[in-house]
Amino acid sequence: MKYTYYPGCSLKSTEIGYENSLRASSEILGIELKELPEWNCCGATIFPKLNYKSYLLLSTRNLALAESYGEDLVTACNGCLTALNKVNFYLQNNRDILEKINGVLGKSGLNYQGKIKIRHFLEVLVKDIGKKIIGEKIKKGIHGIKVASYYGCQYSRPFGPEHPENPQYLENLLEILGAEIVDFSHKTNCCGGILTISEESCLKLIKDILEEAENSKVDCIVTICPLCEINLQLYQKRIKIFIPVVYFTQLLGYSLGIEISKLGKEIFSLKKLLK
Amino acid sequence: MKTKERIGVFICHCGTNIAGKIDIKNLIQKNSGKENLFFFDYPYFCSQLGQAFIKEKINQLNLTRIVVAACSPSLHEKTFQKVAQEAGINPYLISCANIREQCSWVTLDKEKATEKAEKIIFSHINRVMYQQPLFVKEVEIVPRVLIIGGGIAGIEAALKIANAGKEVYLVEKEPSIGGHMAKLDKTFPTLDCASCILTPKMAQVRENKNIKLLTYSEVEEVSGFVGNFNVKIRKKARSVNLLKCTGCGSCIEKCPVKVDSEFDMGLSKRKAIYIPFPQAVPNAPVIDRENCLWFTKNKCGVCKKICPFSAIDYDMEDEITLEKFGAIIVAIGFSLFNPELIYQYGYKRFPNVFTSLEIERLLSSTGPTLGEIILRNGEIPKEVAIIHCVGSRDENYKSYCSAICCLYSLKFSYLIKERTKAKIYNFYIDLRLTRKGGEDFYNRVLEEGVEFIRGKPAKIEMQKNGKLVIECEDTLLGKIRKIPVDMVILSPAICPGKDTLSLAKILGLSLSSDGFFQERHPKLAPVSTMVEGIYIAGCCQGPKDIPETVAQAGLAAAEVISLIDKKKIEISPIVAELKEDYCSGCGVCIELCPYNALEYDSQKNKAKLTPEKCFGCGVCVSACFGGALSLKNYREEEILAQIEGIL
Amino acid sequence: MKENINILGFLCEWCAYQGADLAGTSRLNYPAEIKLIKVPCSGRVSGHMILKAFQKGADAVFVAGCHPGDCHFKSGNIIAQKRIKVIKSILDTIGIEPLRLDFFFISASEGLKFKKVAEEFYAKIEKLGPSKLKKWKIR
């Protein structure tokens, strides 16, 4: 299976562990991920508020590049997923704006026709690859590990392949790996995003999620977005609740037999349980 | 011009209204030589003398067709049609030329006005040449009424019509009449017991000799037209002989099968042979063949052995009956929105989230808890939340307001507080208390200490100890609140009854955008439909409370009684006509007819027209490529002649 | 000599025709060259009638029906509006400017609107001049 891969800025910098585990897992599962050449930052949630026109241009540039390669564009970051989908949707419904943008992009030889689909890597795993193939490749299950699936707020809203309030793909995947799924009521709650908006409100949101995870007595929280991961992990000292927060690709990679040292630092906090 | 016809052209002066602008004398003089055209003028043709004048001239000159050039046909067409008829000319062989409202009154220049009047008059002369004599058709009305649906609307209508001496067939899908109202405990705002006001009416239905009650029955096919509907009714096999059964209940006691009770909204169990509720009419059991051991596994058979009256009949089969009716009233009621669709509210995921109908059953003294409000584990709730507008006024589900939820939420607040002393919260968007006594009741409830929070809850979460935490923005306080309660009551939207779509197809009724039956006019004809002879009443037309339902049922009954009392119905002759030979069976006309007067005849591969259903709009005629369809009195030839004359 | 502009209007019995009557009762004036024909529903107006009108010397034709949702026969007015749109596109091919055919929503209480619509339409057609088809008028 072939896809064009859009890493986004976080996965190339501090969250390199996420990318490593993602790539390593894909290799074993036979997923070919070609990184989108010359991709640029998506602008995520803040940039559109600062300069909408530039944001449109930047995102469309990514989309135009992706379209030229033909495959579905796959990302592992909720922020990128939503930013690119928002622009895609907007352009598909405002052809006159698309024409104007194409006018500018044309100077670099790019043109966007509105045909690209942007998907989350989680969806690709569960829908395209599927239970059978993943199950076959599992070497070590993660039995007995109690997990809280945390999707973050932008995975299923406003765009997404699943029910906005009750997505299930992450639970489906973790079940295949053998984990014990704990019903996590905060699974689509917002993590607060960038703390530039209001430190107080964001910290409260993070506290709510961590508290719920603590009360549910889970061994770890599993995330699908680098920003959610950062938020839930970075402020644990301030909030004084300590729970391991790992990426789903790290648990996947571990189950597929990849060495922990190659999966990224986050999974180290689970080392004891995994042995 | 056909020389047989002798056309009288009567130009009215209308005092100075026409004569003051149009040079009638000159006009007549100019055209007096024309063959077979006879021109007359008179100050007021609509007057008694004027009309007599016309009759005189018709007889004198053996006129065969008439053109009256005067005011708008909307005013006096019928007058002159009557005059023609009295003088022996078919009333559809006249044409009214509007030379007042559309000529003399709107044209400044006299010369131009006269020229225009002449053109108008000649266009009608042209037209009347092509007009055909038409005859009003009289059809006898079958003096029997079909009412589909045995809830309060159907019961009310049935009683009113039966008491007026007409025969009524009341068809109800469930084994007993009573509908949703039988499930209610107390009704707002008087808090009188629903059963106490309903059961006497149900008994009256049973006793009334003019009402034939067909329960556990469904309408399968309807054809025909007003005054003459042919209906196929399926009487499902009850497996119990109603003539022998005394309602003793021995069969029910011994039945080993237990199934969720539909009447108790799944909160209790019933047997496979069961009476839906104690006051059921008819008070006889029915066997649920899908769960009965005899019918599924050929085992048991205890009820038949036990019955002292040999009333159980396993061999009973569905009975099909064909009847004719003069009018039909549809009163199939509503269904409740399924709150499972709103995942965040936890219905069916958390044990103590209930719908309003479920609470009605809990409140009822004959319900699963005999009137006690308790949680699933038997404990009495200390805090209860009532959430308004679950599914209503919501872009994602139903955009309309369900009319009754605010009222019954107040009722619940009062009754539950009275019985449990619990702290009650109402989460609302707006409070719609339009009924008499509504505001007073609200004040009373406020005095009792019930809290009203203006905000629609975002989600409900269940804590480990079973407490349900409601997260909501209190818009009046401007804060987000998390309120833990023991029990949550959802007020789901009132949706169209489950059979609305299938019944609409059977009857040829249209649905409005929200899925309820479409009324003919929202203000002046709320119970009539676009199909003459079929009426709707109650919640099947839109969400409403009991008083409004009863009012609509009464109106529908009045319409039906006045229809049937006419004994004969006059069908306007201005209807479509189909020439079969010209029809290619393309089906375009069938799609366009708003009254389903055109159907596809699969045997002949052509369209079939039921002229009695036609209202004469002509949309099908102008769409017919083959010229197979024409509209009487507005045939293509007539209008084309009019066009030629006017230009 | 300036040739007269002839405009033929088809009005539905239940709304537009009554609107025109109201214009009359209110003594509102509009050009005499506008002649009106009553039909039971604007949906009754066929392409044949419109083309015949142009053939017999009309410089312009309009059809007026009830406002959406008010049609006495449920939705004949909507069908009529769609039909007029289609016929407009055909007119071009036979040398008649599509502007010469139009559809209006006029209710029974809109006497003034009828006058305005009639006058505006007349002015528009006056600018266009007589229809080319007129010289082929078959009497």
Short mmCIF file of C-alpha atoms in Angstrom, two decimals, chain C residues 6 11 15 20 24 26-27 47-48 51-52 63 77 85 90 101-102 117 126 130-131 134:
data_model
loop_
_atom_site.label_atom_id
_atom_site.label_comp_id
_atom_site.label_asym_id
_atom_site.label_seq_id
_atom_site.Cartn_x
_atom_site.Cartn_y
_atom_site.Cartn_z
CA ASN C 6 -47.20 43.68 -28.01
CA LEU C 11 -51.68 34.70 -15.41
CA CYS C 15 -52.84 34.48 -7.62
CA ALA C 20 -53.83 42.06 -11.98
CA GLY C 24 -57.44 47.38 -11.88
CA SER C 26 -56.76 50.29 -7.52
CA ARG C 27 -56.88 52.14 -10.85
CA GLY C 47 -44.18 25.74 -24.83
CA HIS C 48 -46.63 25.51 -27.70
CA LEU C 51 -44.19 29.90 -29.34
CA LYS C 52 -47.62 30.50 -30.89
CA VAL C 63 -45.99 33.97 -17.24
CA ASN C 77 -45.70 27.43 -10.15
CA LYS C 85 -36.17 28.63 -18.02
CA ILE C 90 -34.49 27.37 -26.79
CA LEU C 101 -39.72 35.59 -22.12
CA ASP C 102 -39.91 35.85 -18.37
CA VAL C 117 -43.54 44.31 -13.21
CA GLU C 126 -39.35 48.63 -25.85
CA PRO C 130 -40.02 44.55 -32.13
CA SER C 131 -39.36 40.84 -32.40
CA LYS C 134 -43.18 39.56 -36.33
#
